[in-house]
Tab-separated table of C-alpha atoms and ligand atoms in Angstrom:
chain	number	residue	atom	x	y	z
G	1	MET	CA	-52.518	-17.093	-19.988
G	2	ASP	CA	-55.596	-19.233	-19.611
G	3	LEU	CA	-57.938	-17.503	-17.220
G	4	ARG	CA	-59.333	-20.787	-15.966
G	5	VAL	CA	-55.881	-21.745	-14.765
G	6	LEU	CA	-55.619	-18.487	-12.840
G	7	TYR	CA	-59.025	-19.077	-11.353
G	8	LEU	CA	-57.979	-22.522	-10.201
G	9	ILE	CA	-54.862	-21.033	-8.629
G	10	GLN	CA	-56.961	-18.468	-6.783
G	11	LEU	CA	-59.279	-21.140	-5.549
G	12	GLY	CA	-56.346	-23.277	-4.424
G	13	SER	CA	-54.787	-20.383	-2.573
G	14	CYS	CA	-58.005	-19.629	-0.784
G	15	LEU	CA	-58.409	-23.196	0.372
G	16	LEU	CA	-54.799	-23.254	1.528
G	17	GLY	CA	-55.204	-19.875	3.192
G	18	VAL	CA	-58.329	-20.983	5.015
G	19	GLY	CA	-56.582	-24.142	6.140
G	20	ALA	CA	-53.561	-22.276	7.442
G	21	GLY	CA	-55.714	-19.599	9.008
G	22	SER	CA	-57.865	-21.969	11.002
G	23	ASN	CA	-54.766	-23.802	12.085
G	24	THR	CA	-53.266	-20.746	13.734
G	25	GLU	CA	-56.628	-19.954	15.195
G	26	GLU	CA	-56.715	-23.303	16.926
G	27	GLU	CA	-53.221	-22.788	18.210
G	28	GLU	CA	-54.109	-19.427	19.599
G	29	GLU	CA	-57.261	-20.670	21.193
G	30	GLU	CA	-55.337	-23.324	23.007
G	31	ARG	CA	-53.278	-20.701	24.730
G	32	PRO	CA	-55.644	-17.994	25.945
G	33	GLU	CA	-53.946	-15.557	28.244
G	34	ASP	CA	-56.781	-15.737	30.744
G	35	ALA	CA	-56.045	-19.394	31.388
G	36	HIS	CA	-52.972	-18.322	33.312
G	37	PRO	CA	-53.109	-16.945	36.802
G	38	PRO	CA	-52.712	-13.174	36.922
G	39	GLY	CA	-49.123	-12.155	37.417
G	40	HIS	CA	-47.861	-15.062	35.346
G	41	LYS	CA	-45.492	-12.718	33.583
G	42	SER	CA	-44.145	-14.882	30.854
G	43	HIS	CA	-47.559	-14.917	29.201
G	44	HIS	CA	-47.842	-11.197	28.764
G	45	TRP	CA	-46.329	-11.720	25.336
G	46	ASN	CA	-45.435	-14.524	23.003
G	47	TYR	CA	-44.122	-15.134	19.518
G	48	GLN	CA	-47.638	-15.511	18.082
G	49	ASP	CA	-48.699	-11.951	18.873
G	50	ILE	CA	-45.409	-10.420	17.763
G	51	HIS	CA	-47.116	-7.688	15.725
G	52	GLN	CA	-48.994	-6.499	18.769
G	53	TRP	CA	-46.062	-6.298	21.145
G	54	ASP	CA	-46.020	-2.516	20.790
G	55	SER	CA	-49.569	-2.102	22.100
G	56	ASP	CA	-48.494	-3.366	25.519
G	57	TYR	CA	-44.819	-2.432	25.228
G	58	PRO	CA	-44.544	0.867	23.324
G	59	HIS	CA	-40.750	0.695	23.000
G	60	CYS	CA	-41.232	-2.267	20.634
G	61	GLY	CA	-42.588	0.219	18.069
G	62	GLY	CA	-39.550	2.497	18.354
G	63	PRO	CA	-37.104	3.485	15.606
G	64	GLU	CA	-33.985	1.663	16.871
G	65	GLN	CA	-35.184	-1.895	17.260
G	66	SER	CA	-33.405	-5.224	17.020
G	67	PRO	CA	-32.707	-7.573	15.374
G	68	ILE	CA	-31.646	-6.231	11.971
G	69	ASN	CA	-30.482	-7.628	8.675
G	70	VAL	CA	-26.774	-6.852	8.282
G	71	VAL	CA	-25.951	-5.955	4.697
G	72	THR	CA	-22.226	-6.553	4.686
G	73	SER	CA	-21.566	-4.266	1.711
G	74	ALA	CA	-23.336	-1.419	3.539
G	75	THR	CA	-21.372	-1.714	6.780
G	76	THR	CA	-18.839	0.950	7.696
G	77	PHE	CA	-15.344	-0.256	8.480
G	78	ASP	CA	-14.134	1.394	11.696
G	79	SER	CA	-10.462	0.795	12.423
G	80	ASN	CA	-11.002	1.989	16.015
G	81	LEU	CA	-13.076	-1.067	16.928
G	82	ARG	CA	-10.787	-3.206	19.082
G	83	PRO	CA	-11.197	-6.952	19.648
G	84	ILE	CA	-13.728	-7.843	22.329
G	85	LEU	CA	-11.724	-8.672	25.428
G	86	LEU	CA	-13.257	-10.876	28.120
G	87	SER	CA	-12.274	-11.527	31.709
G	88	GLY	CA	-13.391	-14.063	34.315
G	89	TYR	CA	-15.261	-16.203	31.792
G	90	ASN	CA	-13.839	-19.469	33.112
G	91	VAL	CA	-16.292	-20.404	35.876
G	92	PRO	CA	-15.037	-23.182	38.184
G	93	PRO	CA	-17.236	-26.310	38.495
G	94	SER	CA	-17.666	-25.621	42.205
G	95	ARG	CA	-19.660	-22.544	41.289
G	96	THR	CA	-23.078	-23.675	40.049
G	97	LEU	CA	-25.070	-21.785	37.449
G	98	SER	CA	-28.828	-21.756	37.131
G	99	LEU	CA	-30.302	-22.894	33.804
G	100	GLU	CA	-33.990	-22.109	33.344
G	101	ASN	CA	-36.772	-22.703	30.823
G	102	ASN	CA	-38.676	-19.408	31.088
G	103	GLY	CA	-41.218	-20.234	28.396
G	104	HIS	CA	-39.558	-17.987	25.799
G	105	THR	CA	-36.074	-19.480	25.749
G	106	VAL	CA	-33.555	-21.260	27.927
G	107	VAL	CA	-31.511	-18.906	30.101
G	108	LEU	CA	-28.191	-19.542	31.799
G	109	ASP	CA	-27.587	-17.096	34.646
G	110	LEU	CA	-24.048	-15.751	34.655
G	111	PRO	CA	-22.108	-14.359	37.620
G	112	ASP	CA	-21.370	-10.631	37.405
G	113	SER	CA	-17.691	-11.440	37.771
G	114	LEU	CA	-17.655	-12.194	34.026
G	115	LEU	CA	-16.616	-8.978	32.285
G	116	ILE	CA	-16.136	-7.345	28.911
G	117	ILE	CA	-13.041	-5.237	29.481
G	118	GLY	CA	-12.134	-4.299	25.923
G	119	GLY	CA	-13.755	-3.480	22.580
G	120	LEU	CA	-16.599	-1.427	24.030
G	121	PRO	CA	-16.493	2.119	25.410
G	122	GLN	CA	-17.028	0.932	28.984
G	123	THR	CA	-16.789	-2.149	31.181
G	124	TYR	CA	-19.773	-4.471	31.122
G	125	ARG	CA	-20.764	-7.251	33.538
G	126	ALA	CA	-22.422	-10.455	32.349
G	127	THR	CA	-25.912	-11.305	33.596
G	128	GLN	CA	-27.178	-14.205	31.445
G	129	LEU	CA	-27.051	-15.931	28.109
G	130	HIS	CA	-29.916	-17.424	26.126
G	131	PHE	CA	-30.786	-18.827	22.721
G	132	HIS	CA	-33.046	-18.317	19.739
G	133	TRP	CA	-33.728	-21.211	17.382
G	134	GLY	CA	-35.997	-22.448	14.607
G	135	SER	CA	-37.080	-26.016	13.953
G	136	GLN	CA	-35.840	-29.034	12.052
G	137	ASP	CA	-36.949	-27.433	8.811
G	138	ASP	CA	-36.373	-23.743	9.405
G	139	PRO	CA	-33.480	-21.649	10.649
G	140	GLY	CA	-34.154	-19.443	13.670
G	141	SER	CA	-31.510	-16.776	14.188
G	142	GLU	CA	-32.783	-13.286	14.961
G	143	HIS	CA	-30.203	-11.262	13.075
G	144	THR	CA	-29.666	-12.086	9.436
G	145	VAL	CA	-26.638	-11.376	7.245
G	146	ASN	CA	-27.307	-10.384	3.640
G	147	GLY	CA	-30.782	-11.839	4.089
G	148	GLN	CA	-29.447	-15.161	5.310
G	149	ARG	CA	-30.989	-16.574	8.489
G	150	PHE	CA	-28.785	-18.939	10.466
G	151	PRO	CA	-30.016	-22.067	12.294
G	152	GLY	CA	-29.713	-20.391	15.702
G	153	GLU	CA	-28.319	-17.465	17.679
G	154	MET	CA	-26.873	-17.135	21.168
G	155	HIS	CA	-27.032	-13.859	23.098
G	156	VAL	CA	-24.659	-13.183	25.972
G	157	VAL	CA	-26.214	-10.270	27.849
G	158	HIS	CA	-24.114	-7.774	29.813
G	159	TYR	CA	-24.891	-4.547	31.646
G	160	SER	CA	-22.767	-1.469	32.170
G	161	ALA	CA	-20.651	-1.646	35.335
G	162	GLU	CA	-21.815	1.903	36.046
G	163	TYR	CA	-25.152	0.499	37.200
G	164	SER	CA	-25.916	-1.782	40.095
G	165	SER	CA	-28.128	-4.211	38.183
G	166	ALA	CA	-29.168	-5.261	34.700
G	167	THR	CA	-32.673	-4.002	35.414
G	168	GLU	CA	-31.404	-0.544	36.288
G	169	ALA	CA	-28.987	-0.458	33.337
G	170	SER	CA	-31.615	-1.670	30.874
G	171	THR	CA	-33.385	1.692	30.743
G	172	HIS	CA	-30.270	3.786	30.053
G	173	PRO	CA	-28.678	4.315	26.612
G	174	GLY	CA	-25.667	2.013	26.259
G	175	GLY	CA	-26.702	0.360	29.527
G	176	LEU	CA	-26.660	-3.103	27.969
G	177	ALA	CA	-24.172	-4.848	25.703
G	178	VAL	CA	-25.140	-8.098	24.007
G	179	LEU	CA	-22.690	-10.389	22.251
G	180	GLY	CA	-24.539	-12.158	19.427
G	181	VAL	CA	-23.242	-15.438	18.038
G	182	PHE	CA	-24.656	-17.216	14.995
G	183	ILE	CA	-25.096	-20.972	15.359
G	184	GLN	CA	-24.595	-23.246	12.383
G	185	GLU	CA	-24.636	-26.991	11.983
G	186	GLY	CA	-21.360	-28.844	11.637
G	187	GLU	CA	-20.380	-32.482	11.658
G	188	GLU	CA	-18.602	-32.690	14.996
G	189	GLU	CA	-19.953	-32.409	18.481
G	190	ASN	CA	-19.058	-29.057	20.013
G	191	PRO	CA	-17.545	-30.069	23.376
G	192	ALA	CA	-18.122	-26.711	25.099
G	193	PHE	CA	-21.866	-27.006	24.532
G	194	GLN	CA	-21.916	-30.430	26.181
G	195	ASN	CA	-21.604	-28.481	29.449
G	196	LEU	CA	-25.038	-27.049	28.757
G	197	LEU	CA	-27.215	-28.744	26.145
G	198	PRO	CA	-27.699	-32.164	27.832
G	199	TYR	CA	-29.341	-30.390	30.794
G	200	LEU	CA	-32.142	-29.141	28.578
G	201	GLN	CA	-33.703	-32.567	29.120
G	202	ASN	CA	-34.014	-31.687	32.803
G	203	ILE	CA	-35.966	-28.489	32.181
G	204	THR	CA	-38.387	-29.432	29.422
G	205	GLU	CA	-41.365	-27.779	31.130
G	206	GLU	CA	-41.857	-24.053	31.377
G	207	GLY	CA	-40.649	-22.645	34.687
G	208	GLU	CA	-38.304	-25.536	35.434
G	209	SER	CA	-34.680	-24.854	36.275
G	210	ILE	CA	-31.588	-26.784	37.242
G	211	GLU	CA	-28.257	-25.887	38.828
G	212	ILE	CA	-25.360	-26.948	36.614
G	213	PRO	CA	-21.621	-26.974	37.362
G	214	GLY	CA	-19.651	-23.956	36.181
G	215	PHE	CA	-17.558	-24.255	33.014
G	216	ASP	CA	-15.528	-22.113	30.653
G	217	ILE	CA	-18.171	-19.837	29.110
G	218	ARG	CA	-15.544	-18.514	26.693
G	219	GLY	CA	-15.730	-21.907	24.954
G	220	LEU	CA	-19.293	-21.129	23.809
G	221	LEU	CA	-18.061	-18.145	21.816
G	222	PRO	CA	-16.251	-18.196	18.468
G	223	GLN	CA	-12.476	-18.121	18.540
G	224	ARG	CA	-12.160	-14.832	16.754
G	225	LEU	CA	-13.522	-12.002	18.835
G	226	ASP	CA	-11.857	-9.362	16.662
G	227	ARG	CA	-14.207	-9.677	13.674
G	228	TYR	CA	-17.621	-8.285	14.471
G	229	TYR	CA	-20.420	-5.895	13.510
G	230	HIS	CA	-21.590	-3.250	15.866
G	231	TYR	CA	-24.797	-1.209	16.017
G	232	ASP	CA	-27.050	0.444	18.583
G	233	GLY	CA	-30.336	-1.398	19.013
G	234	SER	CA	-32.769	-2.914	21.463
G	235	LEU	CA	-33.802	-5.979	23.395
G	236	THR	CA	-35.398	-8.349	20.882
G	237	THR	CA	-38.214	-9.223	23.292
G	238	PRO	CA	-40.615	-7.023	25.263
G	239	PRO	CA	-40.078	-4.475	26.725
G	240	CYS	CA	-37.746	-3.877	23.723
G	241	TYR	CA	-35.759	-1.108	25.456
G	242	GLN	CA	-33.496	0.657	22.959
G	243	THR	CA	-30.438	0.526	25.169
G	244	VAL	CA	-28.367	-2.289	23.717
G	245	ASN	CA	-24.881	-1.875	22.291
G	246	TRP	CA	-24.877	-4.839	19.905
G	247	THR	CA	-21.840	-6.892	18.882
G	248	LEU	CA	-22.435	-9.600	16.259
G	249	PHE	CA	-19.475	-11.847	15.666
G	250	ASN	CA	-18.594	-12.632	12.074
G	251	GLN	CA	-17.318	-16.069	12.972
G	252	THR	CA	-20.106	-18.537	13.671
G	253	ILE	CA	-20.069	-21.502	16.017
G	254	LEU	CA	-20.937	-25.032	14.987
G	255	LEU	CA	-23.150	-27.616	16.711
G	256	SER	CA	-23.491	-31.234	15.630
G	257	PRO	CA	-26.847	-32.337	14.173
G	258	GLU	CA	-27.638	-34.083	17.486
G	259	GLN	CA	-26.848	-30.944	19.473
G	260	MET	CA	-28.950	-28.858	17.108
G	261	ASP	CA	-31.872	-31.275	17.518
G	262	LEU	CA	-31.577	-31.036	21.285
G	263	LEU	CA	-31.778	-27.252	21.120
G	264	GLU	CA	-34.723	-27.280	18.713
G	265	ASP	CA	-36.880	-30.082	20.076
G	266	THR	CA	-36.513	-30.284	23.849
G	267	ILE	CA	-37.933	-27.163	25.413
G	268	HIS	CA	-41.680	-26.963	25.954
G	269	ALA	CA	-43.857	-23.985	26.752
G	270	ASP	CA	-47.517	-23.055	26.599
G	271	HIS	CA	-49.277	-26.233	27.629
G	272	ASP	CA	-46.787	-28.667	26.278
G	273	HIS	CA	-46.148	-27.137	22.868
G	274	ILE	CA	-42.548	-27.528	21.809
G	275	LEU	CA	-40.994	-24.077	21.884
G	276	GLN	CA	-39.669	-23.384	18.386
G	277	ASN	CA	-39.071	-20.404	16.133
G	278	ASN	CA	-38.567	-18.073	19.090
G	279	PHE	CA	-37.117	-15.280	17.033
G	280	ARG	CA	-38.190	-11.815	15.968
G	281	ALA	CA	-37.943	-10.687	12.341
G	282	PRO	CA	-35.409	-8.018	11.311
G	283	GLN	CA	-36.449	-4.443	12.084
G	284	SER	CA	-35.890	-1.284	10.042
G	285	LEU	CA	-32.465	0.266	10.362
G	286	ASN	CA	-33.907	3.798	10.071
G	287	GLY	CA	-30.585	5.343	9.161
G	288	ARG	CA	-28.530	3.640	11.851
G	289	LEU	CA	-24.935	2.838	10.967
G	290	VAL	CA	-23.685	-0.717	11.187
G	291	LEU	CA	-19.974	-0.634	11.930
G	292	SER	CA	-17.593	-3.418	11.038
G	293	SER	CA	-14.359	-4.084	12.917
G	294	PHE	CA	-12.868	-5.616	9.798
G	295	SER	CA	-12.582	-4.607	6.197
G	296	PRO	CA	-14.546	-7.026	3.994
G	297	LYS	CA	-12.008	-6.541	1.192
G	298	VAL	CA	-9.178	-8.033	3.239
G	299	SER	CA	-10.856	-11.219	4.417
G	300	GLY	CA	-9.364	-12.778	7.521
G	301	ARG	CA	-7.177	-9.757	8.172
G	302	ARG	CA	-6.027	-9.604	11.758
G	303	LEU	CA	-6.015	-6.310	13.576
G	304	PRO	CA	-2.692	-5.390	15.200
G	305	GLY	CA	-4.104	-5.785	18.719
G	306	ALA	CA	-5.951	-9.041	18.085
G	307	ALA	CA	-5.574	-11.687	20.749
G	308	PRO	CA	-3.883	-14.868	19.574
G	309	ASN	CA	-6.007	-17.987	19.386
G	310	PRO	CA	-6.062	-19.896	22.640
G	311	ALA	CA	-3.406	-22.571	22.590
G	312	GLY	CA	-4.425	-26.200	22.420
G	313	THR	CA	-7.702	-25.635	20.621
G	314	SER	CA	-8.085	-26.733	17.056
G	315	PRO	CA	-8.608	-23.836	14.712
G	316	ALA	CA	-12.282	-23.264	14.011
G	317	PRO	CA	-13.178	-23.009	10.363
G	318	ASP	CA	-13.294	-19.458	9.107
G	319	ASN	CA	-16.890	-19.104	8.127
G	320	SER	CA	-16.407	-16.154	5.880
G	321	SER	CA	-18.341	-18.015	3.217
G	322	PRO	CA	-20.492	-20.382	5.254
G	323	ASN	CA	-22.039	-23.335	3.486
G	324	HIS	CA	-25.669	-23.529	4.409
G	325	SER	CA	-27.381	-24.394	1.203
G	326	SER	CA	-30.133	-26.160	3.128
G	327	GLN	CA	-30.863	-23.126	5.295
G	328	GLY	CA	-32.458	-19.792	4.782
G	329	THR	CA	-34.586	-18.153	2.229
G	330	GLY	CA	-32.095	-16.313	0.061
G	331	GLU	CA	-31.212	-19.231	-2.162
G	332	SER	CA	-29.836	-18.321	-5.549
G	333	VAL	CA	-31.137	-20.049	-8.633
G	334	GLU	CA	-28.005	-21.133	-10.393
G	335	ALA	CA	-28.824	-23.685	-13.049
G	336	SER	CA	-30.245	-22.485	-16.329
G	337	LEU	CA	-33.966	-22.924	-16.345
G	338	SER	CA	-36.152	-24.749	-18.808
G	339	THR	CA	-39.443	-23.216	-19.819
G	340	GLY	CA	-41.228	-25.751	-17.654
G	341	ASP	CA	-39.220	-24.674	-14.621
G	342	MET	CA	-39.935	-21.047	-15.392
G	343	LEU	CA	-43.647	-21.712	-15.606
G	344	ALA	CA	-43.513	-23.680	-12.382
G	345	ILE	CA	-41.762	-20.791	-10.677
G	346	ILE	CA	-44.202	-18.205	-12.018
G	347	PHE	CA	-47.144	-20.293	-10.877
G	348	GLY	CA	-45.466	-20.882	-7.539
G	349	VAL	CA	-44.963	-17.171	-6.991
G	350	LEU	CA	-48.512	-16.336	-7.999
G	351	PHE	CA	-49.766	-19.021	-5.686
G	352	SER	CA	-47.736	-17.807	-2.724
G	353	VAL	CA	-48.621	-14.169	-3.242
G	354	THR	CA	-52.305	-14.952	-3.304
G	355	SER	CA	-52.065	-17.169	-0.232
G	356	VAL	CA	-50.111	-14.587	1.694
G	357	ALA	CA	-52.576	-11.861	0.766
G	358	PHE	CA	-55.423	-14.043	1.905
G	359	CYS	CA	-53.689	-14.968	5.152
G	360	LEU	CA	-52.978	-11.306	5.866
G	361	TYR	CA	-56.610	-10.520	5.232
G	362	VAL	CA	-57.754	-13.266	7.614
G	363	ARG	CA	-55.205	-12.269	10.236
G	364	ARG	CA	-56.055	-8.618	10.049
G	365	ASN	CA	-59.739	-9.326	10.516
G	366	ARG	CA	-59.020	-11.678	13.345
G	367	SER	CA	-56.691	-9.347	15.171
G	368	ARG	CA	-59.150	-6.500	14.691
G	369	ASN	CA	-61.802	-8.604	16.381
G	370	LYS	CA	-59.354	-9.639	19.040
G	371	ARG	CA	-58.272	-6.061	19.706
G	372	LEU	CA	-61.876	-4.979	20.106
G	373	GLY	CA	-62.373	-7.777	22.578
G	374	ASN	CA	-59.235	-6.829	24.456
G	375	GLU	CA	-59.779	-3.116	24.712
G	376	ASN	CA	-59.769	-3.077	28.488
G	377	LYS	CA	-56.695	-5.212	28.680
G	378	SER	CA	-54.556	-2.868	26.574
G	379	ASN	CA	-55.173	-0.093	29.055
G	380	VAL	CA	-53.482	-1.968	31.822
G	381	ILE	CA	-50.096	-0.478	32.624
G	382	TYR	CA	-47.708	-3.244	33.372
G	383	LYS	CA	-45.417	-2.768	36.289
G	384	ALA	CA	-41.709	-2.574	35.636
G	385	ALA	CA	-40.487	-5.841	34.259
G	386	THR	CA	-38.203	-8.070	36.216
G	387	ALA	CA	-34.596	-8.498	35.246
G	388	GLU	CA	-35.531	-11.795	33.682
G	389	ASP	CA	-38.097	-10.227	31.411
G	390	ASN	CA	-35.778	-7.380	30.555
G	391	VAL	CA	-33.034	-9.457	29.212
G	392	ALA	CA	-34.612	-12.559	27.783
J	1	LIG	C1	-21.359	1.149	21.541
J	1	LIG	O1	-20.011	0.755	21.337
J	1	LIG	C2	-19.346	1.376	20.256
J	1	LIG	C3	-17.940	0.851	20.207
J	1	LIG	O2	-17.959	-0.527	20.063
J	1	LIG	C4	-19.346	2.887	20.416
J	1	LIG	O3	-18.799	3.485	19.259
J	1	LIG	C5	-20.776	3.387	20.631
J	1	LIG	O4	-20.760	4.761	20.919
J	1	LIG	C6	-21.439	2.636	21.751
J	1	LIG	N1	-22.825	3.069	21.845
J	1	LIG	C7	-23.412	3.286	23.011
J	1	LIG	C8	-24.813	3.762	22.930
J	1	LIG	O5	-22.836	3.112	24.078
J	2	LIG	C1	-31.174	-34.930	34.173
J	2	LIG	O1	-31.874	-35.792	33.275
J	2	LIG	C2	-31.162	-36.996	33.020
J	2	LIG	C3	-31.891	-37.720	31.887
J	2	LIG	O2	-33.265	-37.681	32.053
J	2	LIG	C4	-31.071	-37.810	34.299
J	2	LIG	O3	-30.378	-39.003	34.057
J	2	LIG	C5	-30.322	-36.948	35.324
J	2	LIG	O4	-30.304	-37.627	36.569
J	2	LIG	C6	-30.980	-35.604	35.503
J	2	LIG	N1	-30.117	-34.800	36.361
J	2	LIG	C7	-30.587	-34.099	37.374
J	2	LIG	C8	-29.570	-33.345	38.172
J	2	LIG	O5	-31.760	-34.043	37.645
J	3	LIG	C1	-18.450	-12.675	7.609
J	3	LIG	O1	-17.768	-11.740	6.788
J	3	LIG	C2	-17.714	-12.098	5.412
J	3	LIG	C3	-16.853	-11.072	4.710
J	3	LIG	O2	-17.467	-9.817	4.746
J	3	LIG	C4	-19.136	-12.178	4.873
J	3	LIG	O3	-19.102	-12.596	3.530
J	3	LIG	C5	-19.957	-13.170	5.683
J	3	LIG	O4	-21.291	-13.174	5.246
J	3	LIG	C6	-19.907	-12.788	7.154
J	3	LIG	N1	-20.633	-13.785	7.951
J	3	LIG	C7	-21.242	-13.472	9.085
J	3	LIG	C8	-21.923	-14.570	9.795
J	3	LIG	O5	-21.212	-12.357	9.549
J	4	LIG	C1	-21.730	-27.487	0.825
J	4	LIG	O1	-22.995	-27.980	0.500
J	4	LIG	C2	-22.999	-28.832	-0.646
J	4	LIG	C3	-24.432	-29.153	-1.011
J	4	LIG	O2	-25.157	-29.614	0.101
J	4	LIG	C4	-22.166	-30.086	-0.320
J	4	LIG	O3	-22.130	-30.930	-1.434
J	4	LIG	C5	-20.751	-29.658	0.016
J	4	LIG	O4	-19.983	-30.776	0.415
J	4	LIG	C6	-20.775	-28.639	1.170
J	4	LIG	N1	-19.436	-28.124	1.385
J	4	LIG	C7	-18.921	-28.028	2.601
J	4	LIG	C8	-17.581	-27.406	2.688
J	4	LIG	O5	-19.518	-28.397	3.604
C-alpha cells in the first residue's frame, strides 16, 4: 500500500481526533462541578466522567456490575423461573404520582403498594421507574442483547419487602429487583405511555417535578412477563451497589416516532444541555450466569403457569427477531462486496482505529491532569446517598 496514503490517513485522524477532543473539553468546561452549590448531589457524577465513577464510588469498580451484554446462546435455560407476577399495578387517577427530572433521567415515583408477588424468590415493593435513552441518531439502552443496543430502556425498581425502605434494602444482597424493558420504535402511538410522556414538557429543567394522575403501570410493561433473562448485578448508576436481582424481558415495548422524540429531546440537565445518551456501557460478566426463563430453541413457548394475555388488548408483536436495521452497531454486511467497497472499509477501519487511539491518548492525558488537580476532592467521603440517588 502506498505509504503516502497511510500518512494522509494518519494526519486526517489526528485532525479529527484533535477536533473531537477539544469539543469534549469545551463541554466539560461548561459544567465544572464547583459551579454548583455544595450538597447539590446530582452533580457528584455524570455520564461524561463514567470511567471515574469508581474513584468516588468504589462499588462501581466491583466484579458484578450492570448493565451487561446478554449473549442469548450463552444463557442457561432454567425451567424453575416462573412468570413475573405483579399486584396492585393499576393506580387510580385519584392517587397522584410524582414525575421528576433529576438531571440524570426522569423518575416516576411509585407507591409501595405495587408488588412483585411471583417469579422472584421473595416479595418486592415498587419504589420508582425511570428511563435510559440515546438520541435521534443513536440507540441508548443500557443492556444489550447479542451486541445489539436498543433505542431505550425502562427500569422499574423494587425493593425487598423484608426491608423498610429502598435505601435500606439497596445495601443488602438481593435487596433490590429491577424489571428491565427494552424500548423500540414502532409505527403506532403507545397509549399507556401517553399517561406519562406528555408531562416531560412540564419538567424540562433539572430539579423540576410534576404530580400526574395515577394510571395502570402494568400497561408500560410488555404483555409477556414469562419470557425473561435473569442475573445478579448492580445499580447502573453510582453508588453501583451490587444488590440487584435483574429481570430483563425478552419482549420489547414499542413507542411511536413522536413518543421516542419526546423521550430523547425534552429533558434538560447541566445548564440547559439536552440530556441524552444517559446509559452505561455493558460490564464484564466475570463468570456470572445469565438464566433464561424460556428455551431459545422453542421460540414463543408458553410455560405451563404463564398468565394469559389480558383480555381486550391487541396482541403485541412478538419481537423474537426485532427489526431494527437502523439501530445499533452490530450490523451485518450482507451484500457481496466489490473491491472498491472492501478498500473503503479497510480505510474506514484504519481511520477509526487511529482516531480512537488518538482520542484515548488525549483523554488519558486530560484525565491524568484532572485527577492531579482533584486529588483533595477524591478523598472526600460522601455521606450515604439518598434513596433517589440509590435507585436512579
Ligand atoms: C434472584 O432471583 C432468582 C430467581 O429469579 C434466584 O434464583 C436468585 O437466587 C435471586 N438472587 C438473589 C441474589 O436474590
Ligand atoms: C404542562 O405543559 C403543557 C404544555 O406546555 C401545558 O399546557 C399544561 O398546562 C402543563 N400542565 C401543568 C399541570 O403544568
Ligand atoms: C428474545 O429471544 C429471542 C430468542 O432467543 C432472541 O433471538 C432475541 O434476541 C431476544 N430479544 C430480546 C430483546 O431479548
Ligand atoms: C425491516 O426493515 C427493513 C429495512 O428498513 C424494511 O424494509 C422492512 O419493512 C422492515 N420490516 C418490518 C417488519 O418492519
